[in-house]
Amino acid sequence: MYGAPALPPDYTQLPYVNAAAPRGGAITLGNTGGFDSLNPFVRKGTAPWQLRFFTHETLLGRSWDEPFTLYGLLAESVETDEARTWVEFTLRENAAFSDGSPLTVDDVIFSFELLGTEGHPRYFGLWEQIESIEQTGERSLRITFNAENRELALLAGLRPILSRAQWEGRDFANAPVQDIPLGSGPYTITDYEPGRFVKLARNPDYWGADIPFRTGTHNFDAITLDFYGDASVLFEAFKAGQVSAVREFNAETWDSQYNFPAIDRGEIVKTVVPHEKPSGMTGFVMNTRRAPFDDWRVRDALIQAFNFEYINDTLTGGAQPRITSYFSNSVLGYEPGPASGRVAEFLLPYQDSLPPSTIEGYALPVADGSARNRAGIRAAMQRLTEAGYTAADGVMRRGDGTALEFTILIQKGSTEDIAIAELYSRALERLGITATIESVDDAQYFSRTASFDFDITTFRRALSLSPGNEQKFYWGSEAADQPGSRNLMGARNPAIDGMIDAMLDARNSTDFIAATRALDRVLTAGRYVIPFWSYTEGRIAHVRQMKYPDTFPIYGDGPEWMPEVWWWDEGS
């Protein structure tokens, strides 16, 4: 995105892989909930989230040791002009789908249009910014853009490629579960039972086994995805040896519950993975499309009433720090205090639409750690009074006498989120607010969040060191009412749109960092989410036979690290 790639054109491997990793072994990974689709590229249904990493590929692939650098995968070369108004890819001669059929320019062009018109809404934005896409040679194609956006050339390299022969003339968006999309990736689906398991096998004839980008990756012969009713059942299955590895996000649980006999015997290993990526945002998101969450004062009151210090101590032993902003824990996070320098320059033209305290400096409330949180409750009461609410007979009411009550929508099996909601609802009772916890199955949860049918719900948005066009899908105004978009809060603010545009238009890292810090300020001061704790390091417990390279990428853990660069060592 900026400057030159870290690796030379003749590189032989990514810096965080073991080029000599052996092939073999089989692992089982656990998911909670269920699935009713094996197509992760459409809005309909719930597909196992890992599939798109295992079964399908893109023209370019990402190095997770650089903020935003792509290297050739399906494409052997890429060319673009200085302004990046177009990009041209040349496919590798031997690129093929898992059934052995050649992957052609025709498939690439077809995939861009199919995903951009019938796929998941996350693919629509790029398609709308493509002026033309045309074949320029036997194995080459050129994409011309209709917008000034330097990231588009990279995003075009990250679209999954599907088979035209499989989908042409068929209903891609509503295909049944048995219509498994044909991909070119290292793994293929060999068996499944909806809601219970998916079995994948490494393709022995995988076309890309010898290209530098794939050296030392995808080493397991087989991967099974097993599904469990909730996290507790999954953890018991792991302890019983039915699951090979689990990721643990709770530091207190990591310290107190990972002490069972298999760990004492050395059969299970606890691995901590450092990273340098932003905190992202995890918490309860408020739907501003609905009253009373369209009033920032009500949102602020609900944040004030959230007794983070007490909840954190109760559920994690106080071991995990709070998320302070969307890009905290990284160079992209906004700096405390008033905005200054280039950040202020970006924000000032939008000062009339900025949330309160954006320029002056907004910070989350800090409680004293006691269960009652008197200061937080007083601050919440003051905000609610400013918003026209009054408390009478133990009930908080609007000016028209309507009681202030809402539901918190949570997926079944999300035991930690339910525990947080229960502690929070008891605190809200002290304000005369009734918060009802509504626990629903995966299918209902995804359907309702896709149609924005909720008051408050759980929220997790992972962010990278290279934010770009996806920010429009996360909180841009155009995505606010687009079904299936990830703008769950319904943010619709010209300042947010302006900061995203400034970020995308940046020609150097100084402006890029300043624009992202400005965006971070607007989002955080918008009080859209009640933040939880941050995950400053990854934690994976796994069977001793699962091994990983000595070098960690700057992004730390993720599906592109575990299981992609791990391997099996039976003799360890």
XYZ file of C-alpha atoms in Angstrom, residues 14-475:
462
model
C 7.033 -16.000 3.899
C 9.169 -14.984 6.912
C 7.004 -16.674 9.548
C 6.738 -20.186 8.073
C 8.852 -23.314 8.428
C 9.813 -24.233 4.881
C 10.776 -27.725 6.061
C 7.499 -28.410 7.870
C 6.438 -32.044 7.344
C 3.103 -32.935 5.786
C 0.655 -35.265 7.512
C -1.570 -35.669 10.539
C -5.207 -34.845 11.163
C -6.674 -32.280 13.549
C -10.146 -31.424 14.824
C -11.214 -27.854 15.559
C -14.371 -26.938 17.445
C -17.050 -24.352 16.677
C -20.070 -23.372 18.743
C -23.568 -23.265 17.283
C -24.252 -24.849 13.928
C -24.351 -24.260 10.187
C -26.875 -24.637 7.396
C -24.704 -23.594 4.454
C -21.299 -24.425 2.996
C -21.196 -21.232 0.933
C -19.385 -18.456 2.841
C -19.744 -15.998 -0.050
C -23.481 -15.223 0.179
C -25.689 -13.543 2.751
C -28.149 -16.418 3.120
C -27.495 -19.044 5.766
C -24.722 -19.634 8.270
C -21.513 -21.216 6.964
C -18.488 -22.376 8.992
C -16.323 -19.283 9.112
C -13.094 -21.187 8.405
C -14.129 -22.435 4.955
C -13.081 -19.417 2.923
C -9.537 -19.763 4.315
C -9.244 -23.460 3.419
C -11.103 -24.039 0.154
C -10.837 -20.887 -1.972
C -8.092 -18.599 -3.171
C -7.545 -15.103 -4.472
C -5.329 -13.553 -7.141
C -2.956 -12.227 -4.498
C -2.246 -13.340 -0.941
C -1.419 -11.360 2.146
C 1.742 -11.453 4.199
C 0.772 -11.230 7.857
C 4.172 -9.827 8.737
C 3.544 -6.535 6.924
C 0.710 -4.015 7.485
C -0.633 -4.337 3.925
C 1.490 -6.082 1.306
C 0.242 -8.663 -1.181
C 2.172 -11.298 -3.093
C 1.242 -13.470 -6.054
C -1.054 -16.440 -5.465
C -3.321 -17.307 -8.411
C -1.620 -14.447 -10.250
C 2.048 -14.718 -11.173
C 2.343 -10.960 -11.765
C 0.514 -7.697 -11.169
C 0.892 -4.312 -12.850
C -0.683 -0.930 -12.130
C -0.166 2.735 -12.961
C 1.192 5.312 -10.520
C -2.279 6.552 -9.536
C -3.617 2.990 -9.437
C -6.554 3.807 -11.683
C -6.254 0.287 -13.139
C -4.648 -3.020 -12.283
C -3.673 -5.916 -14.534
C -3.173 -9.515 -13.396
C -1.545 -12.406 -15.213
C -2.650 -15.830 -13.987
C -0.247 -18.659 -13.292
C -0.252 -21.144 -16.130
C -1.057 -24.128 -13.900
C -3.756 -22.507 -11.705
C -6.632 -24.962 -11.343
C -9.752 -25.775 -9.363
C -9.768 -28.742 -7.023
C -11.523 -30.921 -9.632
C -8.561 -30.429 -11.965
C -10.283 -28.001 -14.343
C -8.181 -24.952 -15.345
C -8.819 -21.652 -13.569
C -9.087 -19.102 -16.350
C -9.489 -15.384 -16.947
C -13.115 -16.155 -17.749
C -13.587 -17.533 -14.210
C -12.007 -14.426 -12.697
C -14.205 -11.977 -14.606
C -17.291 -14.082 -13.876
C -16.452 -14.203 -10.148
C -16.114 -10.428 -9.814
C -19.536 -9.873 -11.349
C -21.222 -12.754 -9.515
C -19.960 -11.715 -6.090
C -20.592 -8.028 -6.807
C -24.236 -8.615 -7.728
C -25.395 -11.816 -5.975
C -22.805 -12.381 -3.267
C -22.567 -11.135 0.291
C -22.949 -7.335 0.564
C -19.314 -7.041 1.645
C -18.408 -7.589 -2.031
C -20.712 -4.916 -3.455
C -18.552 -1.877 -2.735
C -15.662 -2.934 -4.933
C -17.919 -3.960 -7.811
C -19.584 -0.536 -7.801
C -16.152 1.097 -8.214
C -15.149 -0.980 -11.252
C -15.532 0.834 -14.570
C -14.584 -2.167 -16.690
C -12.992 -5.596 -16.483
C -11.673 -7.171 -19.648
C -9.369 -9.916 -20.859
C -6.088 -8.590 -22.289
C -4.311 -11.848 -23.097
C -4.612 -15.604 -22.802
C -3.906 -15.446 -19.044
C -4.270 -11.745 -18.279
C -7.041 -9.273 -17.469
C -7.279 -5.581 -16.678
C -9.630 -3.928 -14.181
C -10.241 -0.182 -14.570
C -11.741 1.762 -11.672
C -14.199 4.656 -11.707
C -13.029 6.134 -8.406
C -9.803 7.642 -7.064
C -8.940 5.053 -4.459
C -5.432 3.606 -4.274
C -6.553 0.598 -2.250
C -8.823 -0.774 -4.976
C -5.902 -2.364 -6.832
C -5.084 -4.381 -3.732
C -8.688 -5.214 -2.905
C -9.175 -6.584 -6.401
C -6.423 -9.073 -5.643
C -8.318 -10.346 -2.599
C -11.601 -11.423 -4.203
C -12.239 -15.191 -4.025
C -12.386 -16.873 -7.414
C -15.279 -19.223 -8.222
C -15.977 -21.560 -11.139
C -18.060 -20.175 -13.979
C -18.864 -23.691 -15.147
C -20.417 -24.459 -11.759
C -22.518 -21.337 -11.260
C -23.431 -19.819 -14.608
C -27.213 -19.870 -15.005
C -27.797 -21.042 -11.430
C -29.144 -19.321 -8.325
C -25.899 -18.604 -6.504
C -27.436 -16.537 -3.684
C -29.949 -19.229 -2.692
C -28.122 -22.445 -3.524
C -28.869 -25.373 -1.163
C -26.280 -26.712 1.272
C -25.329 -29.615 -0.994
C -24.146 -27.198 -3.716
C -20.639 -26.754 -2.349
C -18.721 -23.975 -4.149
C -15.786 -25.317 -6.145
C -12.525 -23.656 -5.155
C -8.836 -23.772 -5.983
C -7.620 -23.950 -2.380
C -5.466 -26.597 -0.690
C -8.455 -28.332 0.958
C -11.696 -29.820 -0.280
C -14.830 -30.790 1.639
C -15.123 -34.573 1.730
C -18.055 -35.042 4.122
C -20.482 -33.033 6.238
C -23.623 -33.189 8.320
C -25.467 -29.876 8.676
C -25.077 -28.465 12.147
C -22.686 -31.210 13.285
C -19.420 -31.480 11.361
C -17.468 -30.696 8.195
C -14.531 -32.821 7.071
C -11.802 -31.385 4.853
C -8.894 -33.168 3.201
C -5.744 -31.691 1.725
C -5.880 -32.060 -2.035
C -2.935 -34.307 -3.078
C -3.067 -32.697 -6.527
C -3.243 -29.127 -5.257
C -1.966 -26.929 -8.078
C -0.106 -24.392 -5.889
C 1.872 -26.679 -3.592
C 5.218 -25.464 -4.934
C 4.715 -21.701 -5.295
C 6.715 -19.526 -2.830
C 3.618 -18.083 -1.168
C 2.479 -21.588 -0.173
C 5.853 -22.922 1.008
C 5.519 -24.397 4.494
C 1.740 -23.898 4.714
C -1.344 -26.162 4.852
C 0.553 -29.106 6.264
C -2.233 -31.172 7.860
C -3.667 -33.975 5.748
C -7.142 -33.562 7.230
C -9.087 -30.978 9.243
C -12.452 -31.658 10.866
C -14.735 -28.871 12.098
C -16.959 -30.173 14.903
C -19.897 -28.149 16.223
C -21.010 -27.928 19.864
C -23.969 -26.365 21.621
C -21.918 -23.885 23.612
C -18.379 -23.022 24.693
C -18.599 -25.094 27.878
C -19.455 -28.277 25.988
C -16.678 -27.556 23.485
C -14.162 -27.112 26.308
C -15.164 -30.434 27.852
C -14.716 -32.085 24.450
C -11.233 -30.574 24.253
C -10.354 -31.884 27.712
C -11.601 -35.322 26.650
C -9.315 -35.341 23.602
C -12.050 -34.895 20.989
C -10.771 -31.467 19.857
C -7.125 -30.771 18.964
C -6.874 -27.057 19.779
C -8.899 -24.229 21.297
C -8.442 -20.491 21.442
C -9.048 -18.974 24.871
C -10.002 -15.300 25.130
C -10.450 -15.062 28.895
C -7.250 -14.595 30.883
C -8.825 -15.752 34.150
C -10.119 -18.939 32.531
C -6.678 -19.488 30.990
C -5.055 -19.305 34.419
C -7.664 -21.169 36.451
C -9.254 -23.814 34.218
C -6.391 -24.976 32.023
C -4.940 -27.143 34.783
C -6.485 -30.521 34.011
C -4.536 -33.820 33.967
C -3.720 -33.806 30.225
C -1.828 -30.536 30.709
C 0.008 -31.920 33.731
C 1.034 -34.952 31.668
C 2.316 -32.752 28.837
C -0.278 -34.016 26.373
C -1.732 -30.513 26.051
C 0.467 -27.431 25.567
C -0.465 -23.829 26.397
C 0.899 -21.347 23.839
C 0.791 -17.544 24.172
C 1.029 -15.597 20.897
C 2.118 -11.924 20.915
C 0.899 -9.458 18.283
C 1.060 -5.788 17.290
C -2.410 -5.375 15.769
C -5.117 -2.937 16.958
C -7.518 -3.952 19.717
C -10.529 -3.692 17.428
C -13.853 -3.328 19.201
C -15.638 -5.903 21.332
C -18.695 -5.071 23.409
C -22.422 -4.383 23.301
C -23.456 -2.318 20.274
C -26.485 -0.011 20.410
C -28.805 0.226 17.408
C -29.070 3.955 16.661
C -31.819 3.319 14.118
C -34.144 2.937 17.105
C -35.107 5.189 19.979
C -33.745 5.749 22.550
C -30.343 4.794 21.115
C -30.544 7.560 18.528
C -29.783 9.993 21.382
C -26.057 10.138 22.236
C -26.930 11.147 25.810
C -28.769 7.860 26.361
C -25.872 5.938 24.859
C -23.477 7.813 27.117
C -25.638 6.990 30.144
C -25.583 3.292 29.276
C -21.785 3.411 28.990
C -21.524 5.220 32.346
C -23.697 2.559 33.971
C -21.547 -0.288 32.657
C -19.320 -1.152 35.616
C -16.358 -2.435 33.631
C -13.892 -2.659 36.506
C -16.232 -4.806 38.601
C -17.332 -7.001 35.671
C -13.737 -7.448 34.517
C -12.612 -8.433 38.008
C -15.533 -10.850 38.405
C -15.133 -12.617 35.056
C -11.411 -12.335 34.231
C -9.807 -11.571 37.570
C -9.006 -8.095 36.246
C -6.334 -9.643 34.024
C -7.384 -8.018 30.751
C -7.207 -4.274 30.030
C -10.205 -2.438 28.657
C -10.490 -1.478 25.026
C -10.145 2.304 24.995
C -10.812 2.909 21.301
C -11.250 1.019 18.040
C -7.559 1.172 17.096
C -6.069 1.152 20.595
C -2.907 -0.871 21.239
C -1.447 0.313 17.927
C 0.118 3.306 16.208
C -3.292 3.981 14.601
C -5.080 4.590 17.909
C -5.908 8.180 18.817
C -3.765 9.894 21.412
C -5.395 11.103 24.669
C -6.254 14.765 25.089
C -7.229 17.393 22.522
C -6.713 16.727 18.831
C -3.731 18.520 17.376
C -1.655 18.797 14.223
C -2.775 16.871 11.177
C -5.502 15.045 13.133
C -7.150 18.365 14.049
C -6.839 19.551 10.449
C -8.796 16.525 9.255
C -11.513 16.981 11.898
C -12.128 20.749 11.903
C -14.102 20.914 8.606
C -16.627 18.526 10.200
C -16.855 20.125 13.628
C -20.600 20.762 13.328
C -21.288 17.029 12.936
C -18.733 15.692 15.406
C -19.936 13.833 18.509
C -19.344 15.758 21.760
C -15.725 15.692 23.007
C -14.265 14.440 19.709
C -11.787 17.300 19.346
C -11.470 18.063 23.065
C -10.764 14.436 23.877
C -13.159 11.683 25.014
C -12.269 8.958 27.485
C -14.301 6.065 28.857
C -15.417 6.337 32.486
C -13.331 4.556 35.116
C -15.141 3.088 38.142
C -13.710 2.403 41.580
C -14.156 -1.360 41.235
C -16.955 -1.659 43.768
C -20.170 -3.452 42.894
C -22.347 -0.369 43.366
C -20.432 2.014 41.041
C -22.052 5.063 42.629
C -20.161 7.586 40.487
C -21.119 5.814 37.285
C -24.773 5.568 38.277
C -24.839 9.274 39.203
C -23.276 10.228 35.843
C -25.755 8.019 34.007
C -28.666 9.562 35.881
C -27.462 13.054 34.985
C -27.232 12.185 31.288
C -30.707 10.634 31.309
C -32.108 13.720 33.011
C -30.522 15.881 30.292
C -32.218 13.655 27.713
C -35.641 14.248 29.306
C -35.989 11.100 31.404
C -37.245 10.933 34.975
C -37.299 8.156 37.552
C -40.505 7.583 39.513
C -41.502 4.577 41.607
C -38.303 2.816 40.620
C -38.934 3.085 36.861
C -37.040 5.296 34.406
C -39.515 6.904 32.026
C -39.450 9.035 28.922
C -41.260 12.328 28.783
C -44.386 10.564 27.488
C -44.386 8.210 30.464
C -43.079 5.182 28.555
C -40.756 2.998 30.600
C -37.135 2.755 29.419
C -36.626 -0.912 28.611
C -34.860 -2.891 25.908
C -33.490 -6.331 25.023
C -29.913 -7.530 24.696
C -29.692 -10.069 21.851
C -27.070 -12.810 22.365
C -26.257 -16.076 20.607
C -26.983 -19.252 22.512
C -23.785 -20.780 23.786
C -22.071 -17.403 24.287
C -21.715 -18.025 27.993
C -19.324 -15.155 28.672
C -21.510 -12.582 26.891
C -24.542 -13.827 28.814
C -22.636 -13.506 32.098
C -21.643 -9.919 31.220
C -25.225 -9.063 30.283
C -26.551 -10.477 33.550
C -24.173 -8.361 35.639
C -24.950 -5.305 33.524
C -28.725 -5.747 33.725
C -28.552 -5.792 37.522
C -26.715 -2.455 37.457
C -29.337 -0.993 35.120
C -32.066 -1.974 37.568
C -30.645 0.617 39.952
C -31.499 3.231 37.323
C -35.001 1.877 36.869
C -34.097 0.427 33.445
C -35.246 -3.068 32.468
C -32.840 -4.930 30.184
C -34.063 -8.347 29.057
C -31.521 -10.875 27.816
C -32.724 -12.678 24.697
C -30.694 -15.773 23.800
C -31.341 -17.174 20.302
C -29.820 -19.850 18.060
C -27.237 -19.020 15.399
C -29.650 -18.935 12.476
C -32.006 -16.533 14.234
C -29.140 -14.395 15.517
C -27.562 -13.918 12.088
C -30.947 -13.300 10.476
C -31.874 -10.643 13.001
C -28.549 -8.846 13.015
C -28.472 -8.889 9.199
C -31.835 -7.105 9.176
C -30.893 -4.889 12.177
C -33.731 -6.341 14.245
C -32.295 -5.720 17.717
C -31.933 -3.087 20.438
C -28.492 -4.006 21.762
C -26.407 -6.991 20.724
C -22.926 -8.409 20.990
C -20.296 -6.890 18.760
C -16.838 -7.957 17.637
C -14.968 -6.097 14.941
C -11.355 -7.096 14.393
C -9.265 -4.339 12.826
C -5.910 -4.430 11.101
C -2.868 -2.211 10.713
C -4.080 -1.457 7.188
C -7.699 -0.273 7.443
C -9.227 0.622 4.113
C -12.417 0.281 2.089
C -13.914 -2.214 4.538
C -14.354 0.731 6.939
C -17.214 1.941 4.726
C -18.928 -1.408 5.211
C -18.285 -1.304 8.962
C -19.612 2.203 9.720
